C-alpha cells in the first residue's frame, strides 16, 4: 500500500508537470501541432476484439489523463483495469473500458449488460439502485460490479461466450476479496447475487453456492448488518453514515436472509437465517428500518419457509431431524393456517413474482407428506394437499411468461430447484397408487411442460438443469406404466402401500429429489447406458423410442410457455377437487404394478449409506461429453 501511495504521488506530480509543459509547448508551436498527421493509439489487445475500447484518430493533449484520471487509474490497478483504457470524450467525461484478467468490456457493452441485469434479473431480487451508473458501482465495489456483469451475461446474445469467459476470473476475484478482512457490506450484495444466479456447473460437488451463502451471512454479521444502527460496535474506526446508508444496510440485511433461506430450502440444508428485531420492527419504528413493500412481502414468505424447516425438520430427538408422526400432523395444521393467512395478506399485492415465491413456500410445506406413515389416518389428505400445491406452483411458473413476459430463461436458481422438485412429485405420484385418483391427462400435460420449462432454464450446455431434466424424462419413460385412473373399486385392496416412502430422509423437503436421482442412477448404471447420447438427443417422455430429436426444445420458442412443439402453449386449468377420487380406503389401489420404482434392486438394502446421490451420479460413474468446454473457475 505504501508503494502504491508513493507511485500515486509520483504520477500526480508528473501529470501536473506534463500538463504545464504541454500548455507552454502548445502556445509556441500551435501551427505545427495542427499539421501533424493522424496517429493511432495502440492497445495490448488484438484489433479484432470487438469489446475493446480503441480509437484511430489523433488525440490532443487535453484528451490524455489528467491528475484525477491518474488517481482513478492507480486505484483501479488492483482490479486489473489497464490505465490505457482511460480516454476523455468530447463532453469531458471519462470513458473507461473495464477489464478483469483476460476479459475486457467497452463502456457501451458494460451499459448494455447493466441494462440486461436490471430489466430481466433484478425484479426477482429487487434491492439495488438502478439509478446509479456502472462507474459508481465499480468505484464502490469491483466485486459487486463484476457480479452484476456476470448475471447480466447469462443470456447475453451479443456475446454468448461471455458468461463462460467470466466464470473463472469472477470466481477467483470472489476468493481474493473474501481473503481481505474487514469487508465492505457491498461485498455482501455481490454474494447475494452470486447465490441467486450461480455460475452454471455440471455437478453439485463443484457448486460453491451453499458455502458462499454461509460466508455472506457471516460477513454481514461480522460488520454488524444485523445491528445497523450500532455498526460502531463492530468496528474499531468511527463510523458515520451518509444519507440513506442506514436504510440501505437494513435492506441489505433483509436480502441476506431472503437469499439464505432460499438457498437452504433449495439445497435441503438447515437455514442460517436470523430474523431478529431489525427485520421485525413495528411500523412505528424509525423509517430507516422500514423495508420496501416488495422486499417485505418476500421476506415474510421466507420467514414462513423458515418456520416450516424448523417445525418439521429440526427435531433434536430424531437422528435425521424429522418430527414424529403425531407432532408432524399438528405442526402441519398450524403451518397450513399460517400459510393461508400469509396468502390473504399478499393477495392484494397482485405481483406475479411474489406469488411465485409464495407458492414455492406452500410446496416446501407440503413436501413433508412423503415422510408420513402410509397407515396414518390422514395420509391420503396429505398427498392430496401435496398434489394441489404442486399444480398451483407449476401453474405459476408456466404462466409467468403470460403475466410478466418471457422470463423463464432468467429465473433464479431457487425457482429452478423447486420446479425440479415439482417434476419429481408428479412423477412419483403418477407411478404410484395415487394415479388412480387424479386427472392423468392434465397431469401428463403438466409434467411434459415441466420438462421443457427446466430445459429452458439451462444456461449452459451440460449444466445441471439440462442433465436433471433428462433424468426426469428418462424416469417417466422407464418407471413403468402409470396406474389406470379407471380401476374399479372391487379390484383395489383396502390396504395402503409404501411405494411413496423415501430412503433419503436427511435433505428435508428436497429429500425427494435426491432419493429419485439415486433410484435413477441405480437403474441407469445397471443397464450400462451412456448419458452422452441422451444429452445430445434429449428424451421425449411421450415417445416410445429411447430418444427423439423432436424433443429438443429451443430456449426461446414462439410459444409463451415451454411445451411440446406444436402444442397449445396455454396450460390447462387446474383440476377441480372432484377429479381427484379420494374416498374410502377401498378406493385406493395397492397393486404393486403401479409402483414405477420396482426396478431398483438393492436400494432398500439395510446396509444403505446416506450421502449425496447427485454427487455420485454426476461425478464419474457415467460418461459425459467432455469435449464440451468446461465451466471455468469452478474446478475442485
PDB file of N, CA and C in Angstrom, residues 364-412:
ATOM      1  N   UNK A 364     -42.935 -26.196  -0.346  1.00  0.00           N
ATOM      2  CA  UNK A 364     -41.964 -26.571   0.690  1.00  0.00           C
ATOM      3  C   UNK A 364     -42.671 -27.194   1.891  1.00  0.00           C
ATOM      4  N   UNK A 365     -43.803 -26.655   2.256  1.00  0.00           N
ATOM      5  CA  UNK A 365     -44.579 -27.197   3.373  1.00  0.00           C
ATOM      6  C   UNK A 365     -45.132 -28.578   3.046  1.00  0.00           C
ATOM      7  N   UNK A 366     -45.730 -28.731   1.879  1.00  0.00           N
ATOM      8  CA  UNK A 366     -46.449 -29.968   1.561  1.00  0.00           C
ATOM      9  C   UNK A 366     -45.533 -31.131   1.210  1.00  0.00           C
ATOM     10  N   UNK A 367     -44.271 -30.864   0.897  1.00  0.00           N
ATOM     11  CA  UNK A 367     -43.354 -31.956   0.576  1.00  0.00           C
ATOM     12  C   UNK A 367     -43.112 -32.881   1.763  1.00  0.00           C
ATOM     13  N   UNK A 368     -43.472 -32.432   2.948  1.00  0.00           N
ATOM     14  CA  UNK A 368     -43.325 -33.296   4.125  1.00  0.00           C
ATOM     15  C   UNK A 368     -44.248 -34.504   4.065  1.00  0.00           C
ATOM     16  N   UNK A 369     -45.212 -34.519   3.144  1.00  0.00           N
ATOM     17  CA  UNK A 369     -46.142 -35.649   3.035  1.00  0.00           C
ATOM     18  C   UNK A 369     -45.416 -36.949   2.724  1.00  0.00           C
ATOM     19  N   UNK A 370     -44.250 -36.874   2.086  1.00  0.00           N
ATOM     20  CA  UNK A 370     -43.514 -38.093   1.755  1.00  0.00           C
ATOM     21  C   UNK A 370     -42.914 -38.758   2.994  1.00  0.00           C
ATOM     22  N   UNK A 371     -42.918 -38.070   4.121  1.00  0.00           N
ATOM     23  CA  UNK A 371     -42.399 -38.659   5.352  1.00  0.00           C
ATOM     24  C   UNK A 371     -43.512 -39.208   6.239  1.00  0.00           C
ATOM     25  N   UNK A 372     -44.765 -39.052   5.813  1.00  0.00           N
ATOM     26  CA  UNK A 372     -45.888 -39.532   6.619  1.00  0.00           C
ATOM     27  C   UNK A 372     -45.967 -41.051   6.595  1.00  0.00           C
ATOM     28  N   UNK A 373     -46.532 -41.601   7.629  1.00  0.00           N
ATOM     29  CA  UNK A 373     -46.748 -43.041   7.728  1.00  0.00           C
ATOM     30  C   UNK A 373     -47.908 -43.432   6.818  1.00  0.00           C
ATOM     31  N   UNK A 374     -47.717 -44.400   5.902  1.00  0.00           N
ATOM     32  CA  UNK A 374     -48.804 -44.785   4.986  1.00  0.00           C
ATOM     33  C   UNK A 374     -50.049 -45.294   5.697  1.00  0.00           C
ATOM     34  N   UNK A 375     -49.903 -45.748   6.931  1.00  0.00           N
ATOM     35  CA  UNK A 375     -51.069 -46.251   7.659  1.00  0.00           C
ATOM     36  C   UNK A 375     -51.774 -45.162   8.454  1.00  0.00           C
ATOM     37  N   UNK A 376     -51.253 -43.950   8.405  1.00  0.00           N
ATOM     38  CA  UNK A 376     -51.863 -42.860   9.166  1.00  0.00           C
ATOM     39  C   UNK A 376     -53.234 -42.523   8.607  1.00  0.00           C
ATOM     40  N   UNK A 377     -54.095 -42.025   9.460  1.00  0.00           N
ATOM     41  CA  UNK A 377     -55.474 -41.730   9.085  1.00  0.00           C
ATOM     42  C   UNK A 377     -55.556 -40.681   7.981  1.00  0.00           C
ATOM     43  N   UNK A 378     -54.710 -39.666   8.059  1.00  0.00           N
ATOM     44  CA  UNK A 378     -54.781 -38.549   7.115  1.00  0.00           C
ATOM     45  C   UNK A 378     -53.702 -38.623   6.030  1.00  0.00           C
ATOM     46  N   UNK A 379     -53.202 -39.828   5.760  1.00  0.00           N
ATOM     47  CA  UNK A 379     -52.140 -39.972   4.761  1.00  0.00           C
ATOM     48  C   UNK A 379     -52.602 -39.498   3.390  1.00  0.00           C
ATOM     49  N   UNK A 380     -53.810 -39.905   3.004  1.00  0.00           N
ATOM     50  CA  UNK A 380     -54.316 -39.533   1.676  1.00  0.00           C
ATOM     51  C   UNK A 380     -54.554 -38.034   1.561  1.00  0.00           C
ATOM     52  N   UNK A 381     -55.019 -37.414   2.645  1.00  0.00           N
ATOM     53  CA  UNK A 381     -55.239 -35.974   2.617  1.00  0.00           C
ATOM     54  C   UNK A 381     -53.925 -35.224   2.420  1.00  0.00           C
ATOM     55  N   UNK A 382     -52.867 -35.732   3.033  1.00  0.00           N
ATOM     56  CA  UNK A 382     -51.565 -35.106   2.851  1.00  0.00           C
ATOM     57  C   UNK A 382     -51.086 -35.192   1.412  1.00  0.00           C
ATOM     58  N   UNK A 383     -51.311 -36.345   0.772  1.00  0.00           N
ATOM     59  CA  UNK A 383     -50.925 -36.496  -0.635  1.00  0.00           C
ATOM     60  C   UNK A 383     -51.764 -35.598  -1.533  1.00  0.00           C
ATOM     61  N   UNK A 384     -53.035 -35.488  -1.220  1.00  0.00           N
ATOM     62  CA  UNK A 384     -53.904 -34.610  -1.998  1.00  0.00           C
ATOM     63  C   UNK A 384     -53.443 -33.156  -1.891  1.00  0.00           C
ATOM     64  N   UNK A 385     -53.125 -32.728  -0.667  1.00  0.00           N
ATOM     65  CA  UNK A 385     -52.640 -31.360  -0.478  1.00  0.00           C
ATOM     66  C   UNK A 385     -51.321 -31.144  -1.212  1.00  0.00           C
ATOM     67  N   UNK A 386     -50.457 -32.159  -1.219  1.00  0.00           N
ATOM     68  CA  UNK A 386     -49.189 -32.066  -1.945  1.00  0.00           C
ATOM     69  C   UNK A 386     -49.427 -31.917  -3.440  1.00  0.00           C
ATOM     70  N   UNK A 387     -50.336 -32.717  -3.979  1.00  0.00           N
ATOM     71  CA  UNK A 387     -50.622 -32.646  -5.413  1.00  0.00           C
ATOM     72  C   UNK A 387     -51.174 -31.278  -5.803  1.00  0.00           C
ATOM     73  N   UNK A 388     -52.092 -30.759  -5.005  1.00  0.00           N
ATOM     74  CA  UNK A 388     -52.673 -29.453  -5.317  1.00  0.00           C
ATOM     75  C   UNK A 388     -51.628 -28.344  -5.199  1.00  0.00           C
ATOM     76  N   UNK A 389     -50.757 -28.418  -4.185  1.00  0.00           N
ATOM     77  CA  UNK A 389     -49.693 -27.419  -4.045  1.00  0.00           C
ATOM     78  C   UNK A 389     -48.735 -27.473  -5.231  1.00  0.00           C
ATOM     79  N   UNK A 390     -48.481 -28.680  -5.735  1.00  0.00           N
ATOM     80  CA  UNK A 390     -47.591 -28.836  -6.889  1.00  0.00           C
ATOM     81  C   UNK A 390     -48.195 -28.215  -8.136  1.00  0.00           C
ATOM     82  N   UNK A 391     -49.466 -28.485  -8.376  1.00  0.00           N
ATOM     83  CA  UNK A 391     -50.105 -27.920  -9.566  1.00  0.00           C
ATOM     84  C   UNK A 391     -50.205 -26.401  -9.481  1.00  0.00           C
ATOM     85  N   UNK A 392     -50.455 -25.874  -8.288  1.00  0.00           N
ATOM     86  CA  UNK A 392     -50.523 -24.420  -8.130  1.00  0.00           C
ATOM     87  C   UNK A 392     -49.169 -23.776  -8.399  1.00  0.00           C
ATOM     88  N   UNK A 393     -48.110 -24.384  -7.884  1.00  0.00           N
ATOM     89  CA  UNK A 393     -46.775 -23.829  -8.106  1.00  0.00           C
ATOM     90  C   UNK A 393     -46.394 -23.881  -9.582  1.00  0.00           C
ATOM     91  N   UNK A 394     -46.591 -25.041 -10.213  1.00  0.00           N
ATOM     92  CA  UNK A 394     -46.233 -25.161 -11.627  1.00  0.00           C
ATOM     93  C   UNK A 394     -47.107 -24.272 -12.494  1.00  0.00           C
ATOM     94  N   UNK A 395     -48.338 -24.095 -12.097  1.00  0.00           N
ATOM     95  CA  UNK A 395     -49.215 -23.178 -12.821  1.00  0.00           C
ATOM     96  C   UNK A 395     -48.631 -21.772 -12.797  1.00  0.00           C
ATOM     97  N   UNK A 396     -48.117 -21.345 -11.642  1.00  0.00           N
ATOM     98  CA  UNK A 396     -47.488 -20.025 -11.535  1.00  0.00           C
ATOM     99  C   UNK A 396     -46.229 -19.947 -12.392  1.00  0.00           C
ATOM    100  N   UNK A 397     -45.416 -20.993 -12.362  1.00  0.00           N
ATOM    101  CA  UNK A 397     -44.175 -20.993 -13.143  1.00  0.00           C
ATOM    102  C   UNK A 397     -44.467 -20.887 -14.629  1.00  0.00           C
ATOM    103  N   UNK A 398     -45.362 -21.712 -15.112  1.00  0.00           N
ATOM    104  CA  UNK A 398     -45.606 -21.791 -16.544  1.00  0.00           C
ATOM    105  C   UNK A 398     -46.444 -20.633 -17.064  1.00  0.00           C
ATOM    106  N   UNK A 399     -47.202 -20.006 -16.195  1.00  0.00           N
ATOM    107  CA  UNK A 399     -47.977 -18.832 -16.601  1.00  0.00           C
ATOM    108  C   UNK A 399     -47.229 -17.527 -16.376  1.00  0.00           C
ATOM    109  N   UNK A 400     -46.030 -17.619 -15.828  1.00  0.00           N
ATOM    110  CA  UNK A 400     -45.273 -16.408 -15.517  1.00  0.00           C
ATOM    111  C   UNK A 400     -44.989 -15.598 -16.771  1.00  0.00           C
ATOM    112  N   UNK A 401     -44.736 -16.272 -17.867  1.00  0.00           N
ATOM    113  CA  UNK A 401     -44.414 -15.555 -19.100  1.00  0.00           C
ATOM    114  C   UNK A 401     -45.631 -14.823 -19.655  1.00  0.00           C
ATOM    115  N   UNK A 402     -46.824 -15.329 -19.386  1.00  0.00           N
ATOM    116  CA  UNK A 402     -48.018 -14.622 -19.837  1.00  0.00           C
ATOM    117  C   UNK A 402     -48.302 -13.404 -18.969  1.00  0.00           C
ATOM    118  N   UNK A 403     -47.997 -13.514 -17.672  1.00  0.00           N
ATOM    119  CA  UNK A 403     -48.302 -12.423 -16.749  1.00  0.00           C
ATOM    120  C   UNK A 403     -47.209 -11.369 -16.695  1.00  0.00           C
ATOM    121  N   UNK A 404     -45.961 -11.776 -16.894  1.00  0.00           N
ATOM    122  CA  UNK A 404     -44.824 -10.866 -16.751  1.00  0.00           C
ATOM    123  C   UNK A 404     -44.118 -10.640 -18.078  1.00  0.00           C
ATOM    124  N   UNK A 405     -43.862 -11.700 -18.813  1.00  0.00           N
ATOM    125  CA  UNK A 405     -43.106 -11.618 -20.059  1.00  0.00           C
ATOM    126  C   UNK A 405     -42.239 -12.859 -20.195  1.00  0.00           C
ATOM    127  N   UNK A 406     -41.393 -12.916 -21.213  1.00  0.00           N
ATOM    128  CA  UNK A 406     -40.537 -14.097 -21.432  1.00  0.00           C
ATOM    129  C   UNK A 406     -39.399 -14.161 -20.424  1.00  0.00           C
ATOM    130  N   UNK A 407     -39.696 -14.613 -19.213  1.00  0.00           N
ATOM    131  CA  UNK A 407     -38.725 -14.543 -18.128  1.00  0.00           C
ATOM    132  C   UNK A 407     -38.264 -15.906 -17.615  1.00  0.00           C
ATOM    133  N   UNK A 408     -38.780 -17.001 -18.134  1.00  0.00           N
ATOM    134  CA  UNK A 408     -38.346 -18.305 -17.637  1.00  0.00           C
ATOM    135  C   UNK A 408     -36.847 -18.505 -17.789  1.00  0.00           C
ATOM    136  N   UNK A 409     -36.275 -17.927 -18.824  1.00  0.00           N
ATOM    137  CA  UNK A 409     -34.841 -18.077 -19.051  1.00  0.00           C
ATOM    138  C   UNK A 409     -34.010 -17.318 -18.027  1.00  0.00           C
ATOM    139  N   UNK A 410     -34.633 -16.419 -17.279  1.00  0.00           N
ATOM    140  CA  UNK A 410     -33.896 -15.581 -16.327  1.00  0.00           C
ATOM    141  C   UNK A 410     -34.227 -15.947 -14.880  1.00  0.00           C
ATOM    142  N   UNK A 411     -34.847 -17.081 -14.689  1.00  0.00           N
ATOM    143  CA  UNK A 411     -35.360 -17.480 -13.386  1.00  0.00           C
ATOM    144  C   UNK A 411     -34.211 -17.729 -12.412  1.00  0.00           C
ATOM    145  N   UNK A 412     -34.366 -17.412 -11.133  1.00  0.00           N
ATOM    146  CA  UNK A 412     -33.319 -17.711 -10.145  1.00  0.00           C
ATOM    147  C   UNK A 412     -33.136 -19.206  -9.933  1.00  0.00           C
TER     148      UNK A 412
END
